[in-house]
Amino acid sequence: MEEKKLYPFRFCPLTDDYDWGSEAFLLADLGYRDTLVRDGWLAGNQMGEVMDTYMERVVGDNVYEYYGRQFPVCVRKIHVVGRMPLRVHPDDETAGQRYDFLGKEKLWYVLRCGKNAKVMLGFREDTDAAAVYGKCGDGSIDELLNTVAPHSGQYFHIPPGTPHCAEGDIDILEISQSSPVDICMCGWGKTVSSEEFDDALTIVDALDFIDYKAFKSEKPGPHLVDIPQFRVEKIELKAALHSFCGQDSPFVLYVCVGGAAAVQIDVLGQTASFPFKSGEVLLVPAECNDFRVVPTEKAAVLLELEVPHIVEKDSYINPESPASLSD
Protein backbone atom coordinates (compact mmCIF):
# COMPACT_ATOMS: atom_id res chain seq x y z
CA MET A 1 0.00 0.00 0.00
CA GLU A 2 1.32 3.41 -0.97
CA GLU A 3 1.99 5.73 1.98
CA LYS A 4 -0.12 8.84 2.26
CA LYS A 5 1.92 11.95 1.63
CA LEU A 6 2.11 14.46 4.45
CA TYR A 7 0.55 17.87 3.93
CA PRO A 8 0.76 21.36 5.53
CA PHE A 9 -1.19 21.43 8.78
CA ARG A 10 -2.45 23.86 11.41
CA PHE A 11 -2.87 23.29 15.13
CA CYS A 12 -5.41 23.70 17.93
CA PRO A 13 -4.02 26.14 20.54
CA LEU A 14 -3.73 25.23 24.22
CA THR A 15 -4.22 28.18 26.58
CA ASP A 16 -3.07 28.61 30.18
CA ASP A 17 -4.46 31.50 32.24
CA TYR A 18 -2.47 33.26 34.95
CA ASP A 19 -2.92 36.26 37.24
CA TRP A 20 -0.83 38.36 34.84
CA GLY A 21 -2.60 37.24 31.62
CA SER A 22 -2.34 34.09 29.52
CA GLU A 23 -0.17 32.14 27.13
CA ALA A 24 -1.52 30.12 24.22
CA PHE A 25 0.64 27.32 22.83
CA LEU A 26 0.13 27.63 19.07
CA LEU A 27 2.57 24.79 18.36
CA ALA A 28 4.12 22.67 21.09
CA ASP A 29 5.78 19.28 21.48
CA LEU A 30 6.72 19.53 25.14
CA GLY A 31 5.10 16.48 26.71
CA TYR A 32 3.21 18.50 29.32
CA ARG A 33 1.81 20.64 26.49
CA ASP A 34 1.28 18.97 23.11
CA THR A 35 -0.84 20.68 20.47
CA LEU A 36 -3.26 18.77 18.24
CA VAL A 37 -3.29 18.84 14.45
CA ARG A 38 -6.46 20.65 13.37
CA ASP A 39 -7.09 19.55 9.77
CA GLY A 40 -6.88 16.65 7.36
CA TRP A 41 -6.34 12.95 7.98
CA LEU A 42 -3.92 13.71 10.84
CA ALA A 43 -6.55 15.82 12.69
CA GLY A 44 -6.70 14.98 16.40
CA ASN A 45 -3.13 13.67 16.59
CA GLN A 46 -0.76 15.32 19.04
CA MET A 47 2.40 16.84 17.61
CA GLY A 48 4.42 14.31 19.60
CA GLU A 49 2.45 11.45 18.01
CA VAL A 50 3.06 12.89 14.54
CA MET A 51 6.80 13.04 15.25
CA ASP A 52 6.86 9.50 16.68
CA THR A 53 5.21 8.15 13.55
CA TYR A 54 6.58 10.22 10.68
CA MET A 55 9.92 11.40 12.09
CA GLU A 56 12.25 12.69 9.33
CA ARG A 57 9.33 12.97 6.92
CA VAL A 58 8.14 15.88 9.08
CA VAL A 59 11.37 17.68 9.93
CA GLY A 60 13.92 16.43 7.39
CA ASP A 61 16.88 14.08 7.77
CA ASN A 62 19.36 16.61 9.17
CA VAL A 63 17.01 18.00 11.81
CA TYR A 64 15.88 14.51 12.82
CA GLU A 65 19.47 13.32 13.17
CA TYR A 66 20.12 16.13 15.67
CA TYR A 67 16.83 16.48 17.57
CA GLY A 68 15.36 12.99 17.29
CA ARG A 69 11.61 12.67 17.81
CA GLN A 70 11.06 16.03 19.47
CA PHE A 71 9.91 18.83 17.23
CA PRO A 72 12.64 21.47 17.71
CA VAL A 73 10.65 24.72 18.11
CA CYS A 74 7.69 25.98 20.11
CA VAL A 75 5.38 28.90 19.29
CA ARG A 76 3.28 30.74 21.88
CA LYS A 77 1.12 33.84 22.00
CA ILE A 78 1.59 35.71 25.27
CA HIS A 79 -1.18 38.08 26.40
CA VAL A 80 -0.12 40.34 29.27
CA VAL A 81 -2.52 42.49 31.29
CA GLY A 82 -0.37 42.90 34.41
CA ARG A 83 3.25 42.00 35.05
CA MET A 84 4.78 38.67 34.10
CA PRO A 85 7.13 37.00 36.57
CA LEU A 86 10.74 37.78 35.71
CA ARG A 87 12.31 34.73 34.09
CA VAL A 88 15.56 33.45 32.63
CA HIS A 89 16.58 30.36 30.64
CA PRO A 90 19.82 28.38 30.19
CA ASP A 91 21.72 27.55 27.01
CA ASP A 92 21.83 24.09 25.41
CA GLU A 93 24.94 22.94 27.26
CA THR A 94 23.70 23.95 30.72
CA ALA A 95 20.17 22.64 30.16
CA GLY A 96 21.51 19.37 28.73
CA GLN A 97 23.95 18.75 31.57
CA ARG A 98 21.51 19.60 34.36
CA TYR A 99 18.04 18.74 33.09
CA ASP A 100 18.50 16.63 29.92
CA PHE A 101 16.56 19.22 27.92
CA LEU A 102 17.33 21.67 25.16
CA GLY A 103 18.23 25.21 26.10
CA LYS A 104 15.85 28.00 25.18
CA GLU A 105 16.86 30.59 22.64
CA LYS A 106 13.88 32.94 22.19
CA LEU A 107 12.47 35.50 19.81
CA TRP A 108 9.77 37.91 21.03
CA TYR A 109 7.76 39.63 18.31
CA VAL A 110 5.38 42.36 19.52
CA LEU A 111 1.92 41.87 18.02
CA ARG A 112 0.06 44.67 19.80
CA CYS A 113 0.72 47.32 22.43
CA GLY A 114 -1.83 48.95 24.70
CA LYS A 115 -1.66 51.08 27.81
CA ASN A 116 1.58 51.12 29.82
CA ALA A 117 3.19 48.35 27.76
CA LYS A 118 6.79 47.58 28.73
CA VAL A 119 9.37 44.93 28.00
CA MET A 120 12.15 44.36 30.55
CA LEU A 121 15.18 42.80 28.95
CA GLY A 122 18.56 42.33 30.61
CA PHE A 123 20.28 44.91 32.81
CA ARG A 124 20.79 48.66 32.34
CA GLU A 125 24.34 48.46 33.64
CA ASP A 126 26.79 45.73 34.60
CA THR A 127 25.83 44.12 37.91
CA ASP A 128 26.58 40.95 39.89
CA ALA A 129 24.91 37.92 41.43
CA ALA A 130 24.71 39.36 44.95
CA ALA A 131 22.89 42.49 43.82
CA VAL A 132 20.50 40.56 41.60
CA TYR A 133 19.73 37.94 44.25
CA GLY A 134 18.98 40.60 46.86
CA LYS A 135 16.74 42.68 44.63
CA CYS A 136 14.84 39.65 43.34
CA GLY A 137 14.22 38.76 46.97
CA ASP A 138 12.70 42.13 47.91
CA GLY A 139 10.96 42.72 44.56
CA SER A 140 13.01 45.74 43.53
CA ILE A 141 14.88 44.03 40.68
CA ASP A 142 13.12 46.31 38.17
CA GLU A 143 15.51 49.06 39.33
CA LEU A 144 18.34 47.18 37.60
CA LEU A 145 16.50 46.06 34.47
CA ASN A 146 16.75 47.54 31.01
CA THR A 147 13.20 48.74 30.17
CA VAL A 148 11.85 49.28 26.65
CA ALA A 149 8.61 50.98 25.58
CA PRO A 150 7.76 48.63 22.68
CA HIS A 151 5.72 49.15 19.53
CA SER A 152 3.84 46.75 17.29
CA GLY A 153 6.17 44.91 14.93
CA GLN A 154 9.20 45.34 17.18
CA TYR A 155 11.18 42.19 17.95
CA PHE A 156 13.74 41.07 20.50
CA HIS A 157 16.20 38.18 20.43
CA ILE A 158 16.45 36.94 24.01
CA PRO A 159 19.66 34.90 24.40
CA PRO A 160 20.14 32.40 27.25
CA GLY A 161 20.99 34.05 30.55
CA THR A 162 18.98 37.22 29.81
CA PRO A 163 16.35 38.09 32.46
CA HIS A 164 13.11 39.21 30.79
CA CYS A 165 9.41 39.88 31.28
CA ALA A 166 6.65 42.14 30.01
CA GLU A 167 4.01 44.26 31.72
CA GLY A 168 1.04 46.47 30.95
CA ASP A 169 -1.28 45.66 28.05
CA ILE A 170 0.72 43.83 25.39
CA ASP A 171 0.51 40.78 23.09
CA ILE A 172 3.73 38.98 22.18
CA LEU A 173 4.49 36.12 19.84
CA GLU A 174 7.24 33.92 21.27
CA ILE A 175 9.25 31.53 19.10
CA SER A 176 11.68 29.39 21.06
CA GLN A 177 13.42 26.06 21.20
CA SER A 178 11.27 23.18 22.44
CA SER A 179 12.17 23.24 26.11
CA PRO A 180 10.20 23.59 29.35
CA VAL A 181 13.15 25.17 31.17
CA ASP A 182 12.29 28.71 32.25
CA ILE A 183 13.35 29.66 35.78
CA CYS A 184 11.41 32.24 37.81
CA MET A 185 13.69 34.94 39.20
CA CYS A 186 11.00 37.15 40.77
CA GLY A 187 7.22 36.85 41.11
CA TRP A 188 6.81 40.46 42.27
CA GLY A 189 5.32 39.33 45.60
CA LYS A 190 2.64 37.10 44.02
CA THR A 191 2.28 33.34 44.09
CA VAL A 192 3.80 31.82 40.98
CA SER A 193 1.83 29.02 39.30
CA SER A 194 3.37 25.55 39.28
CA GLU A 195 1.88 25.21 35.77
CA GLU A 196 4.19 27.98 34.59
CA PHE A 197 7.45 27.10 36.38
CA ASP A 198 9.00 24.00 37.88
CA ASP A 199 8.72 24.41 41.67
CA ALA A 200 12.04 22.61 42.11
CA LEU A 201 13.96 25.34 40.27
CA THR A 202 14.63 28.74 41.87
CA ILE A 203 16.79 31.76 41.18
CA VAL A 204 19.64 29.98 42.98
CA ASP A 205 19.74 27.49 40.10
CA ALA A 206 20.20 30.34 37.63
CA LEU A 207 22.78 32.54 39.38
CA ASP A 208 25.74 30.94 37.61
CA PHE A 209 24.37 31.34 34.07
CA ILE A 210 22.66 34.75 34.26
CA ASP A 211 24.36 37.34 32.03
CA TYR A 212 25.18 40.22 34.38
CA LYS A 213 26.58 42.49 31.67
CA ALA A 214 24.57 45.50 30.44
CA PHE A 215 22.17 44.38 27.73
CA LYS A 216 23.06 45.43 24.20
CA SER A 217 20.51 45.29 21.41
CA GLU A 218 21.57 43.45 18.29
CA LYS A 219 21.94 45.39 15.06
CA PRO A 220 19.06 44.78 12.61
CA GLY A 221 19.88 42.33 9.82
CA PRO A 222 18.10 40.61 6.96
CA HIS A 223 16.49 38.21 9.46
CA LEU A 224 14.70 38.84 12.76
CA VAL A 225 17.03 36.26 14.23
CA ASP A 226 19.68 34.06 12.63
CA ILE A 227 21.19 31.63 15.11
CA PRO A 228 22.19 27.94 14.87
CA GLN A 229 18.90 26.87 16.47
CA PHE A 230 16.58 28.65 14.02
CA ARG A 231 16.32 31.46 11.49
CA VAL A 232 13.26 33.73 11.27
CA GLU A 233 12.45 36.12 8.43
CA LYS A 234 9.55 38.57 8.17
CA ILE A 235 7.72 38.48 4.84
CA GLU A 236 5.24 41.07 3.63
CA LEU A 237 3.49 38.82 1.17
CA LYS A 238 2.25 40.85 -1.80
CA ALA A 239 2.51 38.18 -4.49
CA ALA A 240 2.86 34.42 -4.70
CA LEU A 241 6.20 32.92 -3.69
CA HIS A 242 7.40 29.62 -5.10
CA SER A 243 9.53 27.50 -2.80
CA PHE A 244 11.42 24.45 -4.02
CA CYS A 245 13.46 23.24 -1.07
CA GLY A 246 15.14 20.14 -2.48
CA GLN A 247 15.09 16.56 -1.20
CA ASP A 248 17.39 17.14 1.79
CA SER A 249 15.82 20.36 3.11
CA PRO A 250 14.03 20.59 6.48
CA PHE A 251 10.52 21.72 7.29
CA VAL A 252 9.31 25.32 6.95
CA LEU A 253 7.10 26.96 9.58
CA TYR A 254 4.88 29.98 8.89
CA VAL A 255 3.26 32.18 11.52
CA CYS A 256 0.72 34.65 10.18
CA VAL A 257 0.92 37.95 12.07
CA GLY A 258 -1.34 39.94 9.74
CA GLY A 259 -3.94 39.25 7.08
CA ALA A 260 -4.23 35.75 5.63
CA ALA A 261 -2.39 33.46 3.22
CA ALA A 262 -2.37 29.91 1.90
CA VAL A 263 0.20 27.29 0.99
CA GLN A 264 -0.54 25.49 -2.27
CA ILE A 265 0.89 22.15 -3.34
CA ASP A 266 0.22 19.96 -6.36
CA VAL A 267 -1.45 16.64 -5.59
CA LEU A 268 -2.00 14.23 -8.49
CA GLY A 269 -2.11 17.07 -10.97
CA GLN A 270 -4.49 19.21 -8.92
CA THR A 271 -3.75 22.17 -6.64
CA ALA A 272 -4.50 21.68 -2.94
CA SER A 273 -4.73 24.85 -0.85
CA PHE A 274 -4.02 25.09 2.88
CA PRO A 275 -5.18 28.45 4.26
CA PHE A 276 -4.09 30.14 7.49
CA LYS A 277 -4.87 33.53 8.96
CA SER A 278 -3.53 35.99 11.51
CA GLY A 279 -2.68 34.22 14.75
CA GLU A 280 -2.29 30.79 13.17
CA VAL A 281 0.73 28.57 12.55
CA LEU A 282 1.16 26.40 9.46
CA LEU A 283 3.78 23.66 9.35
CA VAL A 284 4.99 22.63 5.91
CA PRO A 285 6.65 19.20 6.42
CA ALA A 286 10.00 18.45 4.80
CA GLU A 287 8.20 15.96 2.57
CA CYS A 288 6.33 18.87 0.92
CA ASN A 289 9.43 20.31 -0.71
CA ASP A 290 7.74 22.09 -3.64
CA PHE A 291 5.02 24.59 -2.81
CA ARG A 292 3.72 28.12 -3.27
CA VAL A 293 2.77 30.68 -0.63
CA VAL A 294 0.04 33.06 -1.80
CA PRO A 295 -1.64 36.02 -0.06
CA THR A 296 -5.40 35.71 0.34
CA GLU A 297 -5.68 39.19 1.86
CA LYS A 298 -3.76 42.28 0.74
CA ALA A 299 -1.97 42.87 4.04
CA ALA A 300 -0.60 39.36 4.59
CA VAL A 301 2.44 39.39 6.88
CA LEU A 302 4.25 36.17 7.74
CA LEU A 303 7.12 35.07 9.91
CA GLU A 304 8.98 32.26 8.16
CA LEU A 305 11.07 29.90 10.29
CA GLU A 306 13.68 27.44 9.13
CA VAL A 307 16.33 25.42 10.96
CA PRO A 308 19.78 25.91 9.44
CA HIS A 309 21.83 22.84 8.50
CA ILE A 310 23.28 21.34 11.67
CA VAL A 311 26.85 20.10 11.43
CA GLU A 312 27.52 18.58 14.83
CA LYS A 313 25.30 16.83 17.35
CA ASP A 314 25.39 18.05 20.95
CA SER A 315 26.28 15.07 23.13
CA TYR A 316 24.56 16.65 26.14
CA ILE A 317 21.11 16.46 24.54
CA ASN A 318 19.03 13.29 24.62
CA PRO A 319 16.19 14.11 22.19
CA GLU A 320 14.54 10.71 22.81
CA SER A 321 13.70 11.71 26.40
CA PRO A 322 10.12 12.98 26.81
CA ALA A 323 9.82 16.63 27.82
CA SER A 324 8.15 17.08 31.21
CA LEU A 325 8.16 19.26 34.27
CA SER A 326 8.88 17.95 37.75
CA ASP A 327 5.84 17.27 39.92
Coordinates of C-alpha atoms in Angstrom, one line a residue:
M1 CA 0.0 0.0 0.0
E2 CA 1.3 3.4 -1.0
E3 CA 2.0 5.7 2.0
K4 CA -0.1 8.8 2.3
K5 CA 1.9 12.0 1.6
L6 CA 2.1 14.5 4.4
Y7 CA 0.5 17.9 3.9
P8 CA 0.8 21.4 5.5
F9 CA -1.2 21.4 8.8
R10 CA -2.4 23.9 11.4
F11 CA -2.9 23.3 15.1
C12 CA -5.4 23.7 17.9
P13 CA -4.0 26.1 20.5
L14 CA -3.7 25.2 24.2
T15 CA -4.2 28.2 26.6
D16 CA -3.1 28.6 30.2
D17 CA -4.5 31.5 32.2
Y18 CA -2.5 33.3 35.0
D19 CA -2.9 36.3 37.2
W20 CA -0.8 38.4 34.8
G21 CA -2.6 37.2 31.6
S22 CA -2.3 34.1 29.5
E23 CA -0.2 32.1 27.1
A24 CA -1.5 30.1 24.2
F25 CA 0.6 27.3 22.8
L26 CA 0.1 27.6 19.1
L27 CA 2.6 24.8 18.4
A28 CA 4.1 22.7 21.1
D29 CA 5.8 19.3 21.5
L30 CA 6.7 19.5 25.1
G31 CA 5.1 16.5 26.7
Y32 CA 3.2 18.5 29.3
R33 CA 1.8 20.6 26.5
D34 CA 1.3 19.0 23.1
T35 CA -0.8 20.7 20.5
L36 CA -3.3 18.8 18.2
V37 CA -3.3 18.8 14.5
R38 CA -6.5 20.7 13.4
D39 CA -7.1 19.5 9.8
G40 CA -6.9 16.7 7.4
W41 CA -6.3 12.9 8.0
L42 CA -3.9 13.7 10.8
A43 CA -6.5 15.8 12.7
G44 CA -6.7 15.0 16.4
N45 CA -3.1 13.7 16.6
Q46 CA -0.8 15.3 19.0
M47 CA 2.4 16.8 17.6
G48 CA 4.4 14.3 19.6
E49 CA 2.5 11.5 18.0
V50 CA 3.1 12.9 14.5
M51 CA 6.8 13.0 15.3
D52 CA 6.9 9.5 16.7
T53 CA 5.2 8.1 13.5
Y54 CA 6.6 10.2 10.7
M55 CA 9.9 11.4 12.1
E56 CA 12.2 12.7 9.3
R57 CA 9.3 13.0 6.9
V58 CA 8.1 15.9 9.1
V59 CA 11.4 17.7 9.9
G60 CA 13.9 16.4 7.4
D61 CA 16.9 14.1 7.8
N62 CA 19.4 16.6 9.2
V63 CA 17.0 18.0 11.8
Y64 CA 15.9 14.5 12.8
E65 CA 19.5 13.3 13.2
Y66 CA 20.1 16.1 15.7
Y67 CA 16.8 16.5 17.6
G68 CA 15.4 13.0 17.3
R69 CA 11.6 12.7 17.8
Q70 CA 11.1 16.0 19.5
F71 CA 9.9 18.8 17.2
P72 CA 12.6 21.5 17.7
V73 CA 10.6 24.7 18.1
C74 CA 7.7 26.0 20.1
V75 CA 5.4 28.9 19.3
R76 CA 3.3 30.7 21.9
K77 CA 1.1 33.8 22.0
I78 CA 1.6 35.7 25.3
H79 CA -1.2 38.1 26.4
V80 CA -0.1 40.3 29.3
V81 CA -2.5 42.5 31.3
G82 CA -0.4 42.9 34.4
R83 CA 3.3 42.0 35.0
M84 CA 4.8 38.7 34.1
P85 CA 7.1 37.0 36.6
L86 CA 10.7 37.8 35.7
R87 CA 12.3 34.7 34.1
V88 CA 15.6 33.4 32.6
H89 CA 16.6 30.4 30.6
P90 CA 19.8 28.4 30.2
D91 CA 21.7 27.5 27.0
D92 CA 21.8 24.1 25.4
E93 CA 24.9 22.9 27.3
T94 CA 23.7 23.9 30.7
A95 CA 20.2 22.6 30.2
G96 CA 21.5 19.4 28.7
Q97 CA 24.0 18.8 31.6
R98 CA 21.5 19.6 34.4
Y99 CA 18.0 18.7 33.1
D100 CA 18.5 16.6 29.9
F101 CA 16.6 19.2 27.9
L102 CA 17.3 21.7 25.2
G103 CA 18.2 25.2 26.1
K104 CA 15.8 28.0 25.2
E105 CA 16.9 30.6 22.6
K106 CA 13.9 32.9 22.2
L107 CA 12.5 35.5 19.8
W108 CA 9.8 37.9 21.0
Y109 CA 7.8 39.6 18.3
V110 CA 5.4 42.4 19.5
L111 CA 1.9 41.9 18.0
R112 CA 0.1 44.7 19.8
C113 CA 0.7 47.3 22.4
G114 CA -1.8 48.9 24.7
K115 CA -1.7 51.1 27.8
N116 CA 1.6 51.1 29.8
A117 CA 3.2 48.4 27.8
K118 CA 6.8 47.6 28.7
V119 CA 9.4 44.9 28.0
M120 CA 12.1 44.4 30.5
L121 CA 15.2 42.8 28.9
G122 CA 18.6 42.3 30.6
F123 CA 20.3 44.9 32.8
R124 CA 20.8 48.7 32.3
E125 CA 24.3 48.5 33.6
D126 CA 26.8 45.7 34.6
T127 CA 25.8 44.1 37.9
D128 CA 26.6 41.0 39.9
A129 CA 24.9 37.9 41.4
A130 CA 24.7 39.4 45.0
A131 CA 22.9 42.5 43.8
V132 CA 20.5 40.6 41.6
Y133 CA 19.7 37.9 44.3
G134 CA 19.0 40.6 46.9
K135 CA 16.7 42.7 44.6
C136 CA 14.8 39.7 43.3
G137 CA 14.2 38.8 47.0
D138 CA 12.7 42.1 47.9
G139 CA 11.0 42.7 44.6
S140 CA 13.0 45.7 43.5
I141 CA 14.9 44.0 40.7
D142 CA 13.1 46.3 38.2
E143 CA 15.5 49.1 39.3
L144 CA 18.3 47.2 37.6
L145 CA 16.5 46.1 34.5
N146 CA 16.7 47.5 31.0
T147 CA 13.2 48.7 30.2
V148 CA 11.8 49.3 26.7
A149 CA 8.6 51.0 25.6
P150 CA 7.8 48.6 22.7
H151 CA 5.7 49.2 19.5
S152 CA 3.8 46.8 17.3
G153 CA 6.2 44.9 14.9
Q154 CA 9.2 45.3 17.2
Y155 CA 11.2 42.2 17.9
F156 CA 13.7 41.1 20.5
H157 CA 16.2 38.2 20.4
I158 CA 16.4 36.9 24.0
P159 CA 19.7 34.9 24.4
P160 CA 20.1 32.4 27.2
G161 CA 21.0 34.1 30.6
T162 CA 19.0 37.2 29.8
P163 CA 16.3 38.1 32.5
H164 CA 13.1 39.2 30.8
C165 CA 9.4 39.9 31.3
A166 CA 6.6 42.1 30.0
E167 CA 4.0 44.3 31.7
G168 CA 1.0 46.5 30.9
D169 CA -1.3 45.7 28.1
I170 CA 0.7 43.8 25.4
D171 CA 0.5 40.8 23.1
I172 CA 3.7 39.0 22.2
L173 CA 4.5 36.1 19.8
E174 CA 7.2 33.9 21.3
I175 CA 9.3 31.5 19.1
S176 CA 11.7 29.4 21.1
Q177 CA 13.4 26.1 21.2
S178 CA 11.3 23.2 22.4
S179 CA 12.2 23.2 26.1
P180 CA 10.2 23.6 29.4
V181 CA 13.2 25.2 31.2
D182 CA 12.3 28.7 32.3
I183 CA 13.4 29.7 35.8
C184 CA 11.4 32.2 37.8
M185 CA 13.7 34.9 39.2
C186 CA 11.0 37.1 40.8
G187 CA 7.2 36.9 41.1
W188 CA 6.8 40.5 42.3
G189 CA 5.3 39.3 45.6
K190 CA 2.6 37.1 44.0
T191 CA 2.3 33.3 44.1
V192 CA 3.8 31.8 41.0
S193 CA 1.8 29.0 39.3
S194 CA 3.4 25.6 39.3
E195 CA 1.9 25.2 35.8
E196 CA 4.2 28.0 34.6
F197 CA 7.5 27.1 36.4
D198 CA 9.0 24.0 37.9
D199 CA 8.7 24.4 41.7
A200 CA 12.0 22.6 42.1
L201 CA 14.0 25.3 40.3
T202 CA 14.6 28.7 41.9
I203 CA 16.8 31.8 41.2
V204 CA 19.6 30.0 43.0
D205 CA 19.7 27.5 40.1
A206 CA 20.2 30.3 37.6
L207 CA 22.8 32.5 39.4
D208 CA 25.7 30.9 37.6
F209 CA 24.4 31.3 34.1
I210 CA 22.7 34.7 34.3
D211 CA 24.4 37.3 32.0
Y212 CA 25.2 40.2 34.4
K213 CA 26.6 42.5 31.7
A214 CA 24.6 45.5 30.4
F215 CA 22.2 44.4 27.7
K216 CA 23.1 45.4 24.2
S217 CA 20.5 45.3 21.4
E218 CA 21.6 43.5 18.3
K219 CA 21.9 45.4 15.1
P220 CA 19.1 44.8 12.6
G221 CA 19.9 42.3 9.8
P222 CA 18.1 40.6 7.0
H223 CA 16.5 38.2 9.5
L224 CA 14.7 38.8 12.8
V225 CA 17.0 36.3 14.2
D226 CA 19.7 34.1 12.6
I227 CA 21.2 31.6 15.1
P228 CA 22.2 27.9 14.9
Q229 CA 18.9 26.9 16.5
F230 CA 16.6 28.7 14.0
R231 CA 16.3 31.5 11.5
V232 CA 13.3 33.7 11.3
E233 CA 12.5 36.1 8.4
K234 CA 9.5 38.6 8.2
I235 CA 7.7 38.5 4.8
E236 CA 5.2 41.1 3.6
L237 CA 3.5 38.8 1.2
K238 CA 2.2 40.8 -1.8
A239 CA 2.5 38.2 -4.5
A240 CA 2.9 34.4 -4.7
L241 CA 6.2 32.9 -3.7
H242 CA 7.4 29.6 -5.1
S243 CA 9.5 27.5 -2.8
F244 CA 11.4 24.4 -4.0
C245 CA 13.5 23.2 -1.1
G246 CA 15.1 20.1 -2.5
Q247 CA 15.1 16.6 -1.2
D248 CA 17.4 17.1 1.8
S249 CA 15.8 20.4 3.1
P250 CA 14.0 20.6 6.5
F251 CA 10.5 21.7 7.3
V252 CA 9.3 25.3 6.9
L253 CA 7.1 27.0 9.6
Y254 CA 4.9 30.0 8.9
V255 CA 3.3 32.2 11.5
C256 CA 0.7 34.6 10.2
V257 CA 0.9 38.0 12.1
G258 CA -1.3 39.9 9.7
G259 CA -3.9 39.3 7.1
A260 CA -4.2 35.7 5.6
A261 CA -2.4 33.5 3.2
A262 CA -2.4 29.9 1.9
V263 CA 0.2 27.3 1.0
Q264 CA -0.5 25.5 -2.3
I265 CA 0.9 22.2 -3.3
D266 CA 0.2 20.0 -6.4
V267 CA -1.5 16.6 -5.6
L268 CA -2.0 14.2 -8.5
G269 CA -2.1 17.1 -11.0
Q270 CA -4.5 19.2 -8.9
T271 CA -3.8 22.2 -6.6
A272 CA -4.5 21.7 -2.9
S273 CA -4.7 24.9 -0.8
F274 CA -4.0 25.1 2.9
P275 CA -5.2 28.5 4.3
F276 CA -4.1 30.1 7.5
K277 CA -4.9 33.5 9.0
S278 CA -3.5 36.0 11.5
G279 CA -2.7 34.2 14.8
E280 CA -2.3 30.8 13.2
V281 CA 0.7 28.6 12.5
L282 CA 1.2 26.4 9.5
L283 CA 3.8 23.7 9.4
V284 CA 5.0 22.6 5.9
P285 CA 6.7 19.2 6.4
A286 CA 10.0 18.4 4.8
E287 CA 8.2 16.0 2.6
C288 CA 6.3 18.9 0.9
N289 CA 9.4 20.3 -0.7
D290 CA 7.7 22.1 -3.6
F291 CA 5.0 24.6 -2.8
R292 CA 3.7 28.1 -3.3
V293 CA 2.8 30.7 -0.6
V294 CA 0.0 33.1 -1.8
P295 CA -1.6 36.0 -0.1
T296 CA -5.4 35.7 0.3
E297 CA -5.7 39.2 1.9
K298 CA -3.8 42.3 0.7
A299 CA -2.0 42.9 4.0
A300 CA -0.6 39.4 4.6
V301 CA 2.4 39.4 6.9
L302 CA 4.2 36.2 7.7
L303 CA 7.1 35.1 9.9
E304 CA 9.0 32.3 8.2
L305 CA 11.1 29.9 10.3
E306 CA 13.7 27.4 9.1
V307 CA 16.3 25.4 11.0
P308 CA 19.8 25.9 9.4
H309 CA 21.8 22.8 8.5
I310 CA 23.3 21.3 11.7
V311 CA 26.8 20.1 11.4
E312 CA 27.5 18.6 14.8
K313 CA 25.3 16.8 17.3
D314 CA 25.4 18.0 20.9
S315 CA 26.3 15.1 23.1
Y316 CA 24.6 16.6 26.1
I317 CA 21.1 16.5 24.5
N318 CA 19.0 13.3 24.6
P319 CA 16.2 14.1 22.2
E320 CA 14.5 10.7 22.8
S321 CA 13.7 11.7 26.4
P322 CA 10.1 13.0 26.8
A323 CA 9.8 16.6 27.8
S324 CA 8.1 17.1 31.2
L325 CA 8.2 19.3 34.3
S326 CA 8.9 17.9 37.8
D327 CA 5.8 17.3 39.9

